[in-house]
Short mmCIF file of C-alpha atoms in Angstrom, two decimals:
data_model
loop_
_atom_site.label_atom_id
_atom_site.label_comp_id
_atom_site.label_asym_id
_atom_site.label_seq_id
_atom_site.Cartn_x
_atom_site.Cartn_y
_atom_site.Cartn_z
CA UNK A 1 14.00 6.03 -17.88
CA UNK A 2 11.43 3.59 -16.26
CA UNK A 3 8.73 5.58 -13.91
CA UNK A 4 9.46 2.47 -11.15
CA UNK A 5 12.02 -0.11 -10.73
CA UNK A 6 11.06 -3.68 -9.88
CA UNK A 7 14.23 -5.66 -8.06
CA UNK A 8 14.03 -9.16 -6.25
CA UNK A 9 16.22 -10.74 -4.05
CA UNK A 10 16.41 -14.78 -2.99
CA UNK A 11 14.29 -14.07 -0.40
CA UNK A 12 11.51 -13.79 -2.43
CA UNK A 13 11.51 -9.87 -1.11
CA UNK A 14 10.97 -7.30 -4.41
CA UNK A 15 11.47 -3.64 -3.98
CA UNK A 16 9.24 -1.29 -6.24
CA UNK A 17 10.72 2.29 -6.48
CA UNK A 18 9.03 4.67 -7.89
CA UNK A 19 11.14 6.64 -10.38
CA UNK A 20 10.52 10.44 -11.13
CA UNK A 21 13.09 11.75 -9.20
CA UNK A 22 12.92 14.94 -10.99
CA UNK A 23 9.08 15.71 -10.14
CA UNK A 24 9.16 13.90 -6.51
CA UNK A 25 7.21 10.76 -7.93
CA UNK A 26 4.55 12.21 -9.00
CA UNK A 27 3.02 10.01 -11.06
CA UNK A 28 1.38 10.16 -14.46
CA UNK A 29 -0.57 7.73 -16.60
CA UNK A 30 2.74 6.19 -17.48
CA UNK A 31 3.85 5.71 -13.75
CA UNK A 32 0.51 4.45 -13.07
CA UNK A 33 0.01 1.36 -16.00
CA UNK A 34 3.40 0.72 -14.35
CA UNK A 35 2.45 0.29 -10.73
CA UNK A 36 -0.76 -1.62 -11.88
CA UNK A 37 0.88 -3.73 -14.16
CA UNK A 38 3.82 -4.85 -11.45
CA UNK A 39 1.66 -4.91 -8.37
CA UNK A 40 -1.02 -7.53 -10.41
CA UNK A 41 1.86 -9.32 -11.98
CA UNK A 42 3.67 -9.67 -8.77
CA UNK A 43 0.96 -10.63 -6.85
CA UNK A 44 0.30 -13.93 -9.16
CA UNK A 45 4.19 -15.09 -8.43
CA UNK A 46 4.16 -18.08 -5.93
CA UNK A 47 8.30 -16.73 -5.45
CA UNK A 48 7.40 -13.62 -4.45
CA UNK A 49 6.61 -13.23 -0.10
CA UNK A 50 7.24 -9.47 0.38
CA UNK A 51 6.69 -6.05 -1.73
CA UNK A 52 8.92 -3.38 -0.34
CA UNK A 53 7.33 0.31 -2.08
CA UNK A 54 10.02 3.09 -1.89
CA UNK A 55 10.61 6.35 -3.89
CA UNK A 56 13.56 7.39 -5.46
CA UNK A 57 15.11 10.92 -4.82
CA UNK A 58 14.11 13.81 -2.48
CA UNK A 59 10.48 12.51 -1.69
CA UNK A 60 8.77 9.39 -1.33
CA UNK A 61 5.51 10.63 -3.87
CA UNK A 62 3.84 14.39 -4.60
CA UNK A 63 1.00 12.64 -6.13
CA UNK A 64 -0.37 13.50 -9.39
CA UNK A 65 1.81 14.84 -11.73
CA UNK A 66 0.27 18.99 -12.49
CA UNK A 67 0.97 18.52 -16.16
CA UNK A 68 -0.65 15.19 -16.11
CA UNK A 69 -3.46 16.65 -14.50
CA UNK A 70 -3.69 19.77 -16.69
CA UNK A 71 -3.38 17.38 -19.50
CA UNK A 72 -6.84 15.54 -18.07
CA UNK A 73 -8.45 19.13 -17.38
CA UNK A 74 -8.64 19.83 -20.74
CA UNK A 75 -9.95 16.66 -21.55
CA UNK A 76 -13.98 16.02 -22.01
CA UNK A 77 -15.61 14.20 -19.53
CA UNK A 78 -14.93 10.69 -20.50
CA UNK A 79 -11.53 10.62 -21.17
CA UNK A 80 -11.49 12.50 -17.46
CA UNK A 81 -13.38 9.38 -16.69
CA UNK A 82 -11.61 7.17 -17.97
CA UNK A 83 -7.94 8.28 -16.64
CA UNK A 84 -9.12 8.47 -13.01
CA UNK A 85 -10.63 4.62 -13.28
CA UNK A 86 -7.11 4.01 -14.18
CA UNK A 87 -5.70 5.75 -11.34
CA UNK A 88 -8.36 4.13 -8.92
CA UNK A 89 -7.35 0.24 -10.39
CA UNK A 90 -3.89 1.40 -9.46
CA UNK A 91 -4.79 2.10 -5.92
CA UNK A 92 -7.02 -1.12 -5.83
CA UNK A 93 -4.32 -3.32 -7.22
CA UNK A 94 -1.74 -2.41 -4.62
CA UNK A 95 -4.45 -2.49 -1.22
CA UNK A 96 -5.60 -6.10 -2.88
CA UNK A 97 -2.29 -7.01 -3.78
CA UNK A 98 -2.60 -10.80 -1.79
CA UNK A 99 1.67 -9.90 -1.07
CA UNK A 100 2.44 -7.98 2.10
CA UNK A 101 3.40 -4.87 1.15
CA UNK A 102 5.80 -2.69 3.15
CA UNK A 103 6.20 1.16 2.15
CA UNK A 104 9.30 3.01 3.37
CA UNK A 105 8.52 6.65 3.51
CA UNK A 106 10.65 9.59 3.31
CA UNK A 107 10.45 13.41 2.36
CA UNK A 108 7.07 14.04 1.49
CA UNK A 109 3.91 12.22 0.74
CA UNK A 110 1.30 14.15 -0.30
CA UNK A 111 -1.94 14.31 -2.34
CA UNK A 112 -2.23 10.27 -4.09
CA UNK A 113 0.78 9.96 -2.16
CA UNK A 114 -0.84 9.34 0.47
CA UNK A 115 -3.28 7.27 -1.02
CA UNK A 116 -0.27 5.17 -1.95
CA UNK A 117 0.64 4.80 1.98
CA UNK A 118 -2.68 3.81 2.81
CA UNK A 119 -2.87 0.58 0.31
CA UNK A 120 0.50 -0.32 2.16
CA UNK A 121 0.29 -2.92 4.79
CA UNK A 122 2.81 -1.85 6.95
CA UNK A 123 4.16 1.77 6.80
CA UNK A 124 7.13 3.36 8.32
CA UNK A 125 8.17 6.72 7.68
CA UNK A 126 11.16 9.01 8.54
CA UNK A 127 10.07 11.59 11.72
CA UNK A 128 11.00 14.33 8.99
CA UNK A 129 7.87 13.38 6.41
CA UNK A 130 5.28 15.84 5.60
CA UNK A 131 1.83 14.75 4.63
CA UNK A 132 -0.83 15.83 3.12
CA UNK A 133 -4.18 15.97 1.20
CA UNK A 134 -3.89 19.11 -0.50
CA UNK A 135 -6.50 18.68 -3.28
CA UNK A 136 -9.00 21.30 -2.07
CA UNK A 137 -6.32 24.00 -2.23
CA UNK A 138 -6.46 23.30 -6.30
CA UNK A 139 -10.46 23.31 -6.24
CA UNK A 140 -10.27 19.28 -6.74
CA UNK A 141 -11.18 16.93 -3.71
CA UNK A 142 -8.71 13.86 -3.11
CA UNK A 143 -12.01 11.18 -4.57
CA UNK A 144 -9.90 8.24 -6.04
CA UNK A 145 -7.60 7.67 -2.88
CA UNK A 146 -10.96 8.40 -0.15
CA UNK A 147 -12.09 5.12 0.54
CA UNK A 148 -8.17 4.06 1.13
CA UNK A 149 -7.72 6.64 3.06
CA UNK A 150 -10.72 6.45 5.55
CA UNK A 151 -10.18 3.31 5.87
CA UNK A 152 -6.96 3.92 7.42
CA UNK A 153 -7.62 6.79 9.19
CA UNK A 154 -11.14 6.93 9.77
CA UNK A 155 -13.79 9.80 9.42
CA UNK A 156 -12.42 12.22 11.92
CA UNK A 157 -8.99 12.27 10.67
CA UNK A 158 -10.36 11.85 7.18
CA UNK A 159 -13.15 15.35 7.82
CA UNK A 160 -9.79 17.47 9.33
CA UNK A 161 -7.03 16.92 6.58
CA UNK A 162 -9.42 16.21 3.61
CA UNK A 163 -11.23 19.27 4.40
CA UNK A 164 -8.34 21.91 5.47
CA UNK A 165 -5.72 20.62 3.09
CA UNK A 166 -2.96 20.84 6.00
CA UNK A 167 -0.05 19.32 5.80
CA UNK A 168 0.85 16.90 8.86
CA UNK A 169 3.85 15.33 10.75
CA UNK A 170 4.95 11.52 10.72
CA UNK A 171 4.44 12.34 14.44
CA UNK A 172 0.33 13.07 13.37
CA UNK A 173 0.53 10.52 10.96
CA UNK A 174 1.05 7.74 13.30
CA UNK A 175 -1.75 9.20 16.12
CA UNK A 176 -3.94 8.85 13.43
CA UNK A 177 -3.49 5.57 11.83
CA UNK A 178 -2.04 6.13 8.45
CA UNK A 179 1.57 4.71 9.76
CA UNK A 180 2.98 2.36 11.84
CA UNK A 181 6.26 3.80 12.78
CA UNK A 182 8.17 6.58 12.95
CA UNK A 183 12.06 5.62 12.13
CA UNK A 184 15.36 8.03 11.16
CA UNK A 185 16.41 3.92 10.50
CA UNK A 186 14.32 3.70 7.62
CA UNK A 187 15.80 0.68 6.13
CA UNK A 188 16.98 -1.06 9.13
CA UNK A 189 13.11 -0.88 10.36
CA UNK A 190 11.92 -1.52 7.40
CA UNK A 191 14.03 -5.24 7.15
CA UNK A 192 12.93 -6.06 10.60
CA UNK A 193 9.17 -5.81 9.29
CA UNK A 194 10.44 -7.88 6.33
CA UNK A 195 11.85 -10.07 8.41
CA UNK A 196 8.90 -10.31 10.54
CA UNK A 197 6.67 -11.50 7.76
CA UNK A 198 9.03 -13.95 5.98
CA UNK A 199 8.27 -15.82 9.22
CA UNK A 200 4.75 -16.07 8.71
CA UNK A 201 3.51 -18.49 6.35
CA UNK A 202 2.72 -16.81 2.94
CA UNK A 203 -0.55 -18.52 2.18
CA UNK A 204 -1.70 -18.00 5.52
CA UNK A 205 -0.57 -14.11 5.48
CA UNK A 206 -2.65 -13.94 1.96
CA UNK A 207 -5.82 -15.68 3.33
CA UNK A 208 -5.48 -13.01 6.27
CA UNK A 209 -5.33 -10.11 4.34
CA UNK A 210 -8.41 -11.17 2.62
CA UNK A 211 -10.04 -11.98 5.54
CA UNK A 212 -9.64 -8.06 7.03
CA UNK A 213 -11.38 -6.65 3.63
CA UNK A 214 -13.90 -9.28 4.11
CA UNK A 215 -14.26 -8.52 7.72
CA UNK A 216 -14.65 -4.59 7.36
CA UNK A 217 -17.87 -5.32 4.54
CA UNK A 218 -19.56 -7.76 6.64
CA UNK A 219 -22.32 -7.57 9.21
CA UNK A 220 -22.64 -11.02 10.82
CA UNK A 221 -19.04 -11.90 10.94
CA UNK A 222 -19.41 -15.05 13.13
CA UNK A 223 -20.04 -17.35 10.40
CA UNK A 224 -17.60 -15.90 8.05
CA UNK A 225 -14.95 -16.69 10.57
CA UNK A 226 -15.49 -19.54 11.42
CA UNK A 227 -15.35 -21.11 7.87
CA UNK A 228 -12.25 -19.16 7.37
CA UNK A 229 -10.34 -20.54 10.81
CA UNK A 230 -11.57 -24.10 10.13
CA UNK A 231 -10.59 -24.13 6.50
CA UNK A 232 -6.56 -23.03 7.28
CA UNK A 233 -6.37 -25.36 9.95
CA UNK A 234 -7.03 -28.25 7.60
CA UNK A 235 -4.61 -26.57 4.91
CA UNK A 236 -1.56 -28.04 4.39
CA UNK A 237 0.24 -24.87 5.79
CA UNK A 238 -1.89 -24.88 8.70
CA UNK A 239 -0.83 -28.47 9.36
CA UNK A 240 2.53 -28.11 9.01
CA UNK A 241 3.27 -24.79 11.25
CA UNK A 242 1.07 -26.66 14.18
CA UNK A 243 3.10 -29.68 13.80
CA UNK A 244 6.52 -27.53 13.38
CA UNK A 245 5.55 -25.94 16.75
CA UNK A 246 4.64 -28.66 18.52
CA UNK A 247 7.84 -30.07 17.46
CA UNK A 248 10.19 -27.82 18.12
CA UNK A 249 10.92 -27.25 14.63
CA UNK A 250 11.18 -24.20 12.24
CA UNK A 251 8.32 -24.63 9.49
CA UNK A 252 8.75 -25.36 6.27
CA UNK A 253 8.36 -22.58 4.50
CA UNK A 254 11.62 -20.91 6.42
CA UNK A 255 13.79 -24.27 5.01
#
């Protein structure tokens, strides 16, 4: 059985599920080449507009797999090394994926789990969802998914839950940042999100989710947006959607 299914619809929309139903998605080094390898690859598809992430069976993703991990413990230090730069491109390749990416959240989400939901774009989550960074309870500290999740969440929220290892609400979750929603409709919500970004024009979305990492490392951001502004105006996208609007007209890339 495949640790994640990739499926595409004419939309251009592909859901990735993740596939270890048995172990609640916690993923190994086989679940994570796969998640690298279709997040890169589907980020270089012109077709592809929207990345849906989802989890198969009873939780969304436990994080890392405790044999996997065991497995690494007994390890020396550079092949420890070496399988948690694997597990850090993962998270990379999904927050830098240039696709929106959507996760749809249910059960639990815990430990690189929620690493996971913090490369998402857009995050909803059933009210049910229980989250957590539980490392410290094993004697480990959550490293690989920290600058993902401070990101999101920022230092407070980052010194509380890193710290104590508590598990929180989707109710916490979204006072803190790490969602956007909180949905029993998880699909339903999910689509209108989808639906929501088809609208927007896909090299523009790309060039905007570039531009927020480039804001967030930059000082003297004046100059930087400037360029950036003036550049998609004179795109061809940029063009048409002011000249679709003007006119009355749906865009192009919704024809």
């Amino acid at each position: 059985m495949q640790d994640i299914t990739v499926e595409a619809d004419e939309r251009g929309v592909v859901r990735v599920t993740l596939n270890r139903p048995a172990v609640h998605n916690a993923f190994n080094e086989g679940m994570i080449g796969e998640l690298t390898d279709a997040f890169a690859d589907l980020g270089k598809q012109d077709g592809v507009r929207v990345i849906v992430l989802a989890g198969n069976g009873a939780s969304f993703s436990a994080g890392a797999d405790l044999n996997w991990m065991k497995r690494a413990a007994e390890q020396d230090e550079y092949a420890n090394r070496e399988d948690a730069l694997a597990l850090a491109k993962m998270f990379d390749t999904i927050n830098t994926c240039p696709k929106p990416v959507v996760g749809l959240v249910h059960g639990a989400a815990l430990g690189g789990g929620v690493g996971l939901v913090a490369c998402c774009d857009v995050v909803i989550a059933q009210p049910e969802v229980s989250f957590g960074m539980t490392e410290v309870r094993l004697g480990l500290i959550p490293a690989v998914i920290s600058p993902f999740v401070i990101a999101k969440v920022g230092q407070s929220a980052a010194r509380r839950y890193m710290l104590t290892g508590e598990r929180f609400t989707a109710a916490e979750a979204l006072r803190i940042g790490l969602i956007h929603e909180v949905s029993s409709a998880l699909e339903a919500e999910g689509a209108k999100v989808v639906e929501a970004l088809l609208a927007g024009g896909p090299e523009a979305i790309a060039d905007a989710k570039d531009l927020i990492a480039d804001i967030t490392r930059m000082d003297d951001k004046g100059e930087l947006t400037a360029h950036r502004i003036a550049t998609r105006r004179a795109s061809d996208e940029g063009r048409e959607g002011i000249a679709a609007f003007l006119g009355k007209r749906k865009p192009g890339w919704l024809t």
